[in-house]
Short mmCIF file of C-alpha atoms and ligand atoms in Angstrom, two decimals:
data_model
loop_
_atom_site.label_atom_id
_atom_site.label_comp_id
_atom_site.label_asym_id
_atom_site.label_seq_id
_atom_site.Cartn_x
_atom_site.Cartn_y
_atom_site.Cartn_z
CA MET A 14 176.27 118.18 16.75
CA ARG A 15 173.23 118.71 14.48
CA LYS A 16 170.81 121.31 15.79
CA LEU A 17 167.34 120.21 16.84
CA ILE A 18 164.53 122.56 15.85
CA ALA A 19 161.47 121.60 17.86
CA GLY A 20 158.00 123.12 17.68
CA ASN A 21 155.66 123.10 20.67
CA TRP A 22 152.14 123.78 19.37
CA LYS A 23 150.76 123.82 22.93
CA MET A 24 146.91 123.83 23.00
CA ASN A 25 146.64 124.96 19.38
CA GLY A 26 145.63 123.07 16.28
CA LEU A 27 142.40 121.51 15.09
CA THR A 28 142.57 119.13 12.16
CA GLU A 29 142.74 121.76 9.42
CA LEU A 30 145.61 123.80 10.87
CA SER A 31 147.53 120.70 12.01
CA ALA A 32 147.28 119.03 8.62
CA SER A 33 148.26 122.23 6.85
CA LEU A 34 151.34 122.79 9.06
CA ALA A 35 152.39 119.16 8.74
CA GLY A 36 151.95 119.31 4.96
CA SER A 37 154.17 122.41 4.77
CA LEU A 38 156.86 120.69 6.82
CA ARG A 39 156.67 117.61 4.67
CA ARG A 40 157.31 119.75 1.61
CA GLY A 41 159.74 122.26 3.16
CA ALA A 42 161.91 120.46 5.70
CA ASP A 43 163.35 117.53 3.79
CA GLY A 44 167.05 117.90 3.08
CA LEU A 45 167.69 120.46 5.83
CA ASP A 46 170.87 119.85 7.79
CA CYS A 47 169.15 119.87 11.17
CA ASP A 48 166.77 117.61 13.09
CA MET A 49 163.13 118.67 12.92
CA LEU A 50 160.40 117.89 15.45
CA VAL A 51 156.83 119.03 16.01
CA CYS A 52 154.83 118.43 19.18
CA PRO A 53 151.12 118.90 18.39
CA PRO A 54 148.33 118.50 20.93
CA ALA A 55 147.73 114.83 21.77
CA THR A 56 144.55 114.70 19.69
CA MET A 57 146.55 115.58 16.57
CA ILE A 58 149.59 113.31 17.03
CA SER A 59 148.16 110.52 14.93
CA THR A 60 147.02 112.83 12.11
CA VAL A 61 150.33 114.70 12.01
CA ALA A 62 152.42 111.50 12.29
CA HIS A 63 150.48 110.01 9.38
CA ILE A 64 151.22 113.05 7.19
CA LEU A 65 154.89 113.14 8.20
CA VAL A 66 155.62 109.42 7.99
CA GLY A 67 158.84 108.85 6.05
CA SER A 68 159.68 112.58 6.10
CA ALA A 69 162.53 114.35 7.90
CA THR A 70 160.25 115.76 10.62
CA MET A 71 159.66 113.77 13.79
CA VAL A 72 156.58 113.98 16.05
CA GLY A 73 156.34 114.33 19.82
CA GLY A 74 153.88 114.76 22.66
CA GLN A 75 153.76 117.62 25.16
CA ASP A 76 153.44 115.59 28.38
CA CYS A 77 152.90 112.04 29.57
CA HIS A 78 151.92 110.31 32.81
CA ALA A 79 154.58 108.56 34.86
CA LYS A 80 152.50 105.38 35.15
CA VAL A 81 152.05 102.80 32.41
CA SER A 82 148.26 102.52 32.80
CA GLY A 83 145.51 102.75 35.40
CA ALA A 84 142.89 104.99 36.95
CA HIS A 85 144.18 108.39 35.79
CA THR A 86 141.26 110.00 33.99
CA GLY A 87 142.29 112.33 31.20
CA ASP A 88 145.96 111.38 31.30
CA LEU A 89 148.06 109.70 28.64
CA SER A 90 150.86 107.20 29.15
CA ALA A 91 154.14 107.36 27.29
CA ALA A 92 153.22 104.13 25.48
CA MET A 93 149.99 105.77 24.26
CA LEU A 94 151.98 108.64 22.73
CA ARG A 95 154.30 106.12 21.12
CA ASP A 96 151.34 104.13 19.82
CA ALA A 97 149.83 107.30 18.31
CA GLY A 98 153.03 107.96 16.34
CA ALA A 99 155.20 110.06 18.66
CA SER A 100 158.88 109.35 19.23
CA TRP A 101 159.59 112.34 21.50
CA VAL A 102 157.90 114.05 24.45
CA ILE A 103 158.31 117.46 26.10
CA LEU A 104 158.37 117.16 29.90
CA GLY A 105 158.41 119.69 32.73
CA HIS A 106 157.44 122.65 30.53
CA SER A 107 156.98 125.72 32.73
CA GLU A 108 153.28 125.79 31.75
CA ARG A 109 152.92 122.24 33.13
CA ARG A 110 154.95 123.12 36.21
CA GLY A 111 152.83 126.26 36.69
CA ASP A 112 149.34 125.20 35.59
CA HIS A 113 149.50 121.68 37.04
CA GLY A 114 151.96 122.12 39.91
CA GLU A 115 154.37 119.54 38.47
CA THR A 116 157.35 118.99 40.73
CA ASP A 117 160.89 118.01 39.77
CA ALA A 118 160.24 114.54 41.24
CA GLU A 119 157.20 114.10 38.96
CA VAL A 120 159.17 115.31 35.95
CA LYS A 121 161.87 112.77 36.80
CA ALA A 122 159.33 109.94 37.04
CA LYS A 123 157.79 110.98 33.71
CA THR A 124 161.25 111.12 32.14
CA GLU A 125 161.95 107.55 33.26
CA ALA A 126 158.56 106.43 31.92
CA ALA A 127 159.19 108.13 28.58
CA VAL A 128 162.55 106.44 28.06
CA LYS A 129 161.06 103.05 28.98
CA ALA A 130 158.40 103.58 26.29
CA ASP A 131 161.09 104.45 23.72
CA LEU A 132 160.32 108.18 23.66
CA THR A 133 163.13 110.73 23.73
CA PRO A 134 162.36 113.27 26.46
CA ILE A 135 162.98 117.01 26.23
CA VAL A 136 163.16 118.17 29.84
CA CYS A 137 162.49 121.89 30.31
CA VAL A 138 164.09 124.06 32.97
CA GLY A 139 164.16 127.82 33.49
CA GLU A 140 163.89 130.60 36.03
CA THR A 141 161.09 133.13 36.55
CA GLU A 142 161.71 136.84 36.12
CA ALA A 143 161.77 137.41 39.89
CA GLN A 144 164.38 134.68 40.28
CA ARG A 145 166.52 136.22 37.50
CA VAL A 146 166.24 139.70 39.04
CA ALA A 147 167.32 138.21 42.38
CA GLY A 148 170.33 136.56 40.69
CA GLU A 149 169.01 133.10 41.54
CA GLN A 150 168.89 131.68 38.00
CA ASN A 151 171.82 129.27 38.37
CA ALA A 152 170.59 127.97 41.71
CA VAL A 153 167.07 127.45 40.32
CA VAL A 154 168.10 125.81 37.05
CA GLY A 155 170.82 123.72 38.74
CA SER A 156 168.32 122.38 41.24
CA GLN A 157 165.74 121.63 38.53
CA LEU A 158 168.35 119.69 36.55
CA VAL A 159 169.63 117.64 39.46
CA HIS A 160 166.13 116.77 40.69
CA SER A 161 164.38 116.30 37.31
CA LEU A 162 166.98 114.23 35.46
CA PRO A 163 167.58 110.57 36.30
CA LYS A 164 171.28 109.69 36.67
CA GLU A 165 171.13 107.63 33.47
CA PHE A 166 169.33 110.40 31.54
CA GLN A 167 169.07 109.89 27.80
CA GLY A 168 167.43 112.87 26.17
CA VAL A 169 167.56 116.59 25.58
CA VAL A 170 167.39 119.56 27.97
CA ALA A 171 165.63 122.81 27.03
CA TYR A 172 166.56 126.02 28.84
CA GLU A 173 163.45 128.19 28.74
CA PRO A 174 163.48 131.28 30.95
CA VAL A 175 159.82 131.55 32.01
CA TRP A 176 159.78 135.30 31.45
CA ALA A 177 160.86 134.86 27.81
CA ILE A 178 158.08 132.41 26.85
CA GLY A 179 155.48 134.04 24.64
CA THR A 180 156.56 137.55 25.65
CA GLY A 181 158.74 138.58 22.71
CA ARG A 182 161.59 139.11 25.18
CA THR A 183 164.82 137.11 25.18
CA PRO A 184 167.85 137.13 27.45
CA SER A 185 170.98 138.75 26.03
CA THR A 186 173.18 136.42 24.02
CA ASP A 187 175.78 136.68 26.82
CA ASP A 188 173.18 135.51 29.34
CA VAL A 189 172.08 132.60 27.12
CA ALA A 190 175.70 131.57 26.57
CA ALA A 191 176.45 131.78 30.30
CA MET A 192 173.41 129.71 31.23
CA HIS A 193 174.11 127.07 28.61
CA GLY A 194 177.70 126.81 29.89
CA PHE A 195 176.38 126.42 33.42
CA ILE A 196 173.89 123.75 32.29
CA ARG A 197 176.66 121.83 30.51
CA ALA A 198 178.83 121.87 33.65
CA THR A 199 175.88 120.75 35.78
CA LEU A 200 175.03 117.93 33.37
CA ILE A 201 178.62 116.66 33.49
CA SER A 202 178.71 116.80 37.26
CA HIS A 203 175.29 115.07 37.53
CA LEU A 204 175.56 112.53 34.70
CA GLY A 205 179.32 112.08 34.30
CA ALA A 206 180.82 111.93 30.81
CA ALA A 207 177.36 111.33 29.31
CA GLY A 208 176.51 114.92 30.25
CA GLN A 209 178.87 116.10 27.52
CA GLY A 210 176.66 114.65 24.78
CA VAL A 211 173.26 115.96 25.91
CA ARG A 212 171.81 118.52 23.52
CA ILE A 213 170.77 121.76 25.25
CA LEU A 214 168.06 123.74 23.45
CA TYR A 215 167.20 127.37 24.02
CA GLY A 216 163.49 128.27 24.16
CA GLY A 217 161.65 131.54 24.68
CA SER A 218 160.49 133.92 21.91
CA VAL A 219 162.70 132.43 19.21
CA LYS A 220 161.77 133.99 15.85
CA PRO A 221 163.29 134.11 12.38
CA SER A 222 164.83 137.50 13.28
CA ASN A 223 166.78 136.26 16.32
CA ALA A 224 167.27 132.57 15.49
CA LYS A 225 170.68 132.84 13.92
CA GLU A 226 172.32 134.75 16.77
CA LEU A 227 170.84 132.39 19.37
CA LEU A 228 171.59 129.19 17.49
CA HIS A 229 175.18 130.32 16.88
CA LEU A 230 176.01 130.49 20.60
CA PRO A 231 178.28 127.86 22.13
CA GLU A 232 176.38 124.96 23.73
CA VAL A 233 173.08 125.92 22.06
CA GLY A 234 172.10 122.67 20.38
CA GLY A 235 168.86 123.90 18.88
CA ALA A 236 165.63 125.64 19.81
CA LEU A 237 162.26 124.85 21.34
CA ILE A 238 159.76 127.13 19.67
CA GLY A 239 156.19 127.92 20.68
CA GLY A 240 154.39 130.72 18.84
CA ALA A 241 156.61 130.77 15.75
CA SER A 242 156.14 127.03 15.22
CA LEU A 243 152.48 127.69 14.36
CA VAL A 244 153.46 129.70 11.28
CA ASP A 245 154.99 127.37 8.71
CA ALA A 246 157.15 130.01 7.02
CA ASP A 247 158.56 131.20 10.38
CA PHE A 248 159.30 127.69 11.64
CA LEU A 249 161.03 126.79 8.39
CA ALA A 250 162.97 130.09 8.43
CA ILE A 251 164.28 129.21 11.91
CA ALA A 252 165.27 125.76 10.62
CA HIS A 253 167.13 127.43 7.75
CA ALA A 254 168.96 129.65 10.27
CA ALA A 255 170.01 126.48 12.11
CA GLN A 256 171.29 125.05 8.89
CA MET A 257 173.32 128.16 8.14
CA VAL A 258 174.91 127.78 11.57
CA ALA A 259 175.67 124.13 10.89
CA GLU A 260 177.30 124.79 7.53
CA PRO A 261 181.08 125.34 7.49
CA PRO A 262 182.13 128.85 6.43
CA ALA A 263 182.55 129.16 2.67
CA ALA A 264 186.17 129.07 1.49
CA SER A 265 187.28 132.48 0.23
C1 LIG B 324 157.58 127.43 24.64
O1 LIG B 324 156.50 127.51 25.18
O2 LIG B 324 158.21 126.35 24.72
C2 LIG B 324 158.10 128.56 23.92
C3 LIG B 324 159.38 128.63 23.74
O3 LIG B 324 157.17 129.50 23.50
P1 LIG B 324 157.48 130.82 22.61
O4 LIG B 324 158.42 130.42 21.51
O5 LIG B 324 156.15 131.24 22.09
O6 LIG B 324 158.10 131.81 23.53
#
Protein backbone atom coordinates (compact mmCIF):
# COMPACT_ATOMS: atom_id res chain seq x y z
CA MET A 1 0.00 0.00 0.00
CA ARG A 2 1.35 3.48 -0.87
CA LYS A 3 2.33 5.51 2.16
CA LEU A 4 0.36 8.66 2.97
CA ILE A 5 2.44 11.60 4.14
CA ALA A 6 0.08 14.12 5.71
CA GLY A 7 0.94 17.53 7.13
CA ASN A 8 -1.15 19.12 9.88
CA TRP A 9 -0.32 22.83 9.95
CA LYS A 10 -2.56 23.35 12.99
CA MET A 11 -3.12 27.09 13.77
CA ASN A 12 -0.13 28.18 11.70
CA GLY A 13 0.06 29.89 8.34
CA LEU A 14 -0.92 33.31 7.09
CA THR A 15 -1.08 33.84 3.35
CA GLU A 16 2.65 34.29 2.78
CA LEU A 17 3.81 31.15 4.59
CA SER A 18 0.93 29.04 3.25
CA ALA A 19 1.55 30.08 -0.34
CA SER A 20 5.27 29.51 0.03
CA LEU A 21 4.84 26.01 1.50
CA ALA A 22 2.27 25.08 -1.14
CA GLY A 23 4.55 26.37 -3.89
CA SER A 24 7.44 24.25 -2.58
CA LEU A 25 5.23 21.16 -2.54
CA ARG A 26 4.00 21.87 -6.02
CA ARG A 27 7.59 21.93 -7.24
CA GLY A 28 9.01 19.20 -4.98
CA ALA A 29 6.38 16.51 -4.50
CA ASP A 30 5.35 15.57 -8.02
CA GLY A 31 6.56 12.14 -9.04
CA LEU A 32 7.08 10.86 -5.49
CA ASP A 33 5.86 7.32 -4.93
CA CYS A 34 3.67 8.21 -1.97
CA ASP A 35 0.42 10.09 -1.40
CA MET A 36 0.87 13.66 -0.20
CA LEU A 37 -1.60 15.74 1.80
CA VAL A 38 -1.50 19.08 3.59
CA CYS A 39 -4.11 20.30 6.07
CA PRO A 40 -3.77 24.09 6.43
CA PRO A 41 -5.96 26.22 8.69
CA ALA A 42 -9.46 26.62 7.24
CA THR A 43 -8.77 30.20 6.15
CA MET A 44 -5.97 28.97 3.89
CA ILE A 45 -7.64 25.93 2.30
CA SER A 46 -8.83 27.82 -0.74
CA THR A 47 -5.47 29.56 -1.32
CA VAL A 48 -3.49 26.35 -0.89
CA ALA A 49 -5.92 24.28 -3.00
CA HIS A 50 -5.66 26.85 -5.79
CA ILE A 51 -1.85 26.61 -5.80
CA LEU A 52 -1.88 22.81 -5.65
CA VAL A 53 -4.63 22.17 -8.19
CA GLY A 54 -3.51 19.49 -10.64
CA SER A 55 -0.45 18.64 -8.51
CA ALA A 56 0.29 15.44 -6.59
CA THR A 57 -0.48 17.02 -3.20
CA MET A 58 -4.02 16.87 -1.82
CA VAL A 59 -5.59 19.34 0.63
CA GLY A 60 -7.56 18.70 3.81
CA GLY A 61 -9.21 20.43 6.73
CA GLN A 62 -8.41 19.96 10.42
CA ASP A 63 -11.97 19.54 11.75
CA CYS A 64 -15.58 19.81 10.64
CA HIS A 65 -18.99 20.02 12.29
CA ALA A 66 -21.23 16.98 12.33
CA LYS A 67 -24.23 18.95 11.03
CA VAL A 68 -24.73 20.04 7.43
CA SER A 69 -25.69 23.64 8.28
CA GLY A 70 -27.41 25.71 10.96
CA ALA A 71 -26.88 27.89 14.00
CA HIS A 72 -23.31 26.88 14.91
CA THR A 73 -21.36 30.12 15.03
CA GLY A 74 -17.73 29.76 14.08
CA ASP A 75 -18.05 26.17 12.90
CA LEU A 76 -17.55 24.75 9.41
CA SER A 77 -19.47 21.92 7.78
CA ALA A 78 -17.80 19.16 5.81
CA ALA A 79 -19.44 20.49 2.64
CA MET A 80 -17.85 23.91 3.29
CA LEU A 81 -14.40 22.31 3.46
CA ARG A 82 -15.15 20.43 0.25
CA ASP A 83 -16.37 23.63 -1.40
CA ALA A 84 -13.16 25.43 -0.37
CA GLY A 85 -11.04 22.77 -2.10
CA ALA A 86 -10.44 20.11 0.55
CA SER A 87 -10.85 16.40 -0.12
CA TRP A 88 -9.70 15.16 3.30
CA VAL A 89 -10.29 16.12 6.94
CA ILE A 90 -8.48 15.32 10.19
CA LEU A 91 -10.95 14.38 12.95
CA GLY A 92 -10.58 13.67 16.66
CA HIS A 93 -7.06 15.10 16.92
CA SER A 94 -5.97 15.03 20.57
CA GLU A 95 -5.84 18.85 20.55
CA ARG A 96 -9.52 18.90 19.54
CA ARG A 97 -10.36 16.21 22.08
CA GLY A 98 -8.41 18.14 24.74
CA ASP A 99 -9.09 21.80 23.91
CA HIS A 100 -12.73 21.33 22.88
CA GLY A 101 -13.73 18.27 24.90
CA GLU A 102 -14.62 16.28 21.79
CA THR A 103 -15.99 12.85 22.64
CA ASP A 104 -15.73 9.64 20.65
CA ALA A 105 -19.45 9.96 19.82
CA GLU A 106 -18.87 13.44 18.36
CA VAL A 107 -15.87 12.22 16.38
CA LYS A 108 -18.03 9.41 15.00
CA ALA A 109 -20.78 11.84 13.96
CA LYS A 110 -18.20 14.10 12.29
CA THR A 111 -16.70 11.10 10.50
CA GLU A 112 -20.10 10.18 9.09
CA ALA A 113 -20.67 13.80 8.02
CA ALA A 114 -17.27 13.95 6.33
CA VAL A 115 -17.86 10.81 4.28
CA LYS A 116 -21.31 12.07 3.24
CA ALA A 117 -19.66 15.27 1.96
CA ASP A 118 -17.10 13.24 -0.01
CA LEU A 119 -14.19 13.98 2.33
CA THR A 120 -11.81 11.21 3.40
CA PRO A 121 -11.50 11.32 7.19
CA ILE A 122 -8.29 10.75 9.14
CA VAL A 123 -9.46 9.73 12.61
CA CYS A 124 -6.86 10.25 15.34
CA VAL A 125 -6.48 8.06 18.41
CA GLY A 126 -3.77 7.85 21.07
CA GLU A 127 -3.08 7.51 24.76
CA THR A 128 -1.74 10.09 27.22
CA GLU A 129 1.55 9.57 29.00
CA ALA A 130 -0.19 8.64 32.26
CA GLN A 131 -2.25 6.02 30.42
CA ARG A 132 0.90 4.58 28.79
CA VAL A 133 2.73 4.47 32.14
CA ALA A 134 -0.27 2.66 33.63
CA GLY A 135 -0.19 0.13 30.76
CA GLU A 136 -3.63 1.23 29.58
CA GLN A 137 -2.70 2.18 26.00
CA ASN A 138 -4.44 -0.74 24.28
CA ALA A 139 -7.61 -0.31 26.32
CA VAL A 140 -7.68 3.45 25.60
CA VAL A 141 -6.93 3.20 21.87
CA GLY A 142 -9.23 0.18 21.42
CA SER A 143 -12.10 2.04 23.02
CA GLN A 144 -11.46 5.19 20.95
CA LEU A 145 -11.49 3.12 17.76
CA VAL A 146 -14.66 1.21 18.53
CA HIS A 147 -16.56 4.34 19.62
CA SER A 148 -15.18 6.83 17.05
CA LEU A 149 -15.40 4.73 13.88
CA PRO A 150 -18.73 3.98 12.21
CA LYS A 151 -19.15 0.30 11.27
CA GLU A 152 -18.94 1.20 7.57
CA PHE A 153 -15.83 3.38 8.08
CA GLN A 154 -14.08 4.50 4.93
CA GLY A 155 -10.96 6.46 5.77
CA VAL A 156 -7.62 6.44 7.53
CA VAL A 157 -6.68 6.04 11.20
CA ALA A 158 -3.78 7.95 12.77
CA TYR A 159 -2.15 6.60 15.93
CA GLU A 160 -0.78 9.64 17.74
CA PRO A 161 0.39 9.08 21.31
CA VAL A 162 -0.51 12.39 22.98
CA TRP A 163 2.82 12.54 24.82
CA ALA A 164 4.74 12.34 21.53
CA ILE A 165 2.98 15.27 19.83
CA GLY A 166 5.23 18.30 19.58
CA THR A 167 7.58 17.00 22.28
CA GLY A 168 10.42 15.55 20.21
CA ARG A 169 9.78 12.20 21.91
CA THR A 170 8.61 9.07 20.09
CA PRO A 171 7.71 5.60 21.30
CA SER A 172 10.25 2.87 20.59
CA THR A 173 9.87 1.22 17.21
CA ASP A 174 8.78 -1.96 19.04
CA ASP A 175 6.02 -0.02 20.79
CA VAL A 176 4.85 1.59 17.52
CA ALA A 177 4.84 -1.80 15.79
CA ALA A 178 2.92 -3.39 18.67
CA MET A 179 0.31 -0.64 18.72
CA HIS A 180 -0.16 -0.70 14.96
CA GLY A 181 -0.64 -4.49 15.12
CA PHE A 182 -3.20 -4.01 17.87
CA ILE A 183 -5.00 -1.32 15.85
CA ARG A 184 -5.12 -3.59 12.79
CA ALA A 185 -6.64 -6.42 14.85
CA THR A 186 -9.18 -4.04 16.38
CA LEU A 187 -10.13 -2.64 12.96
CA ILE A 188 -10.73 -6.15 11.62
CA SER A 189 -12.82 -7.11 14.62
CA HIS A 190 -14.82 -3.83 14.43
CA LEU A 191 -15.15 -3.43 10.64
CA GLY A 192 -14.77 -6.99 9.36
CA ALA A 193 -12.64 -7.64 6.28
CA ALA A 194 -12.70 -3.92 5.41
CA GLY A 195 -10.50 -3.33 8.46
CA GLN A 196 -7.64 -5.01 6.61
CA GLY A 197 -7.49 -2.22 4.02
CA VAL A 198 -7.56 0.82 6.33
CA ARG A 199 -4.30 2.78 6.29
CA ILE A 200 -2.88 3.37 9.78
CA LEU A 201 -0.61 6.41 10.09
CA TYR A 202 1.85 7.09 12.88
CA GLY A 203 1.98 10.65 14.23
CA GLY A 204 4.04 12.31 16.95
CA SER A 205 7.41 14.06 16.46
CA VAL A 206 8.10 12.54 13.04
CA LYS A 207 11.19 14.22 11.56
CA PRO A 208 13.54 13.54 8.65
CA SER A 209 15.92 11.82 11.10
CA ASN A 210 13.41 9.22 12.34
CA ALA A 211 11.01 8.96 9.38
CA LYS A 212 12.61 6.00 7.69
CA GLU A 213 12.68 3.73 10.74
CA LEU A 214 9.07 4.59 11.62
CA LEU A 215 7.72 4.31 8.08
CA HIS A 216 9.47 0.96 7.62
CA LEU A 217 7.53 -0.72 10.45
CA PRO A 218 4.83 -3.26 9.63
CA GLU A 219 1.33 -1.77 9.48
CA VAL A 220 2.63 1.83 9.38
CA GLY A 221 0.89 3.19 6.30
CA GLY A 222 2.31 6.69 6.49
CA ALA A 223 2.73 9.59 8.87
CA LEU A 224 0.74 12.52 10.21
CA ILE A 225 3.20 15.34 10.76
CA GLY A 226 2.76 18.56 12.70
CA GLY A 227 5.83 20.73 13.29
CA ALA A 228 7.99 19.28 10.51
CA SER A 229 5.25 19.89 7.93
CA LEU A 230 5.79 23.64 8.35
CA VAL A 231 9.33 23.38 6.98
CA ASP A 232 9.19 22.50 3.30
CA ALA A 233 12.59 20.78 3.18
CA ASP A 234 11.75 18.62 6.23
CA PHE A 235 8.31 17.63 4.96
CA LEU A 236 9.73 16.71 1.57
CA ALA A 237 12.60 14.79 3.22
CA ILE A 238 10.03 12.72 5.15
CA ALA A 239 8.17 12.07 1.88
CA HIS A 240 11.43 10.91 0.31
CA ALA A 241 11.97 8.54 3.26
CA ALA A 242 8.51 7.11 2.58
CA GLN A 243 9.43 6.62 -1.02
CA MET A 244 12.62 4.80 -0.11
CA VAL A 245 10.52 2.46 2.02
CA ALA A 246 8.11 1.90 -0.85
CA GLU A 247 10.83 1.09 -3.36
CA PRO A 248 11.80 -2.58 -3.77
CA PRO A 249 15.36 -3.38 -2.68
CA ALA A 250 17.88 -2.92 -5.49
CA ALA A 251 18.98 -6.17 -7.14
CA SER A 252 22.60 -6.98 -6.27
C1 LIG B 1 0.23 16.30 15.21
O1 LIG B 1 -0.17 17.23 15.88
O2 LIG B 1 -0.59 15.67 14.50
C2 LIG B 1 1.63 15.96 15.23
C3 LIG B 1 1.96 14.75 14.89
O3 LIG B 1 2.50 16.95 15.65
P1 LIG B 1 4.12 16.85 15.69
O4 LIG B 1 4.57 16.19 14.42
O5 LIG B 1 4.57 18.25 15.80
O6 LIG B 1 4.46 16.02 16.89
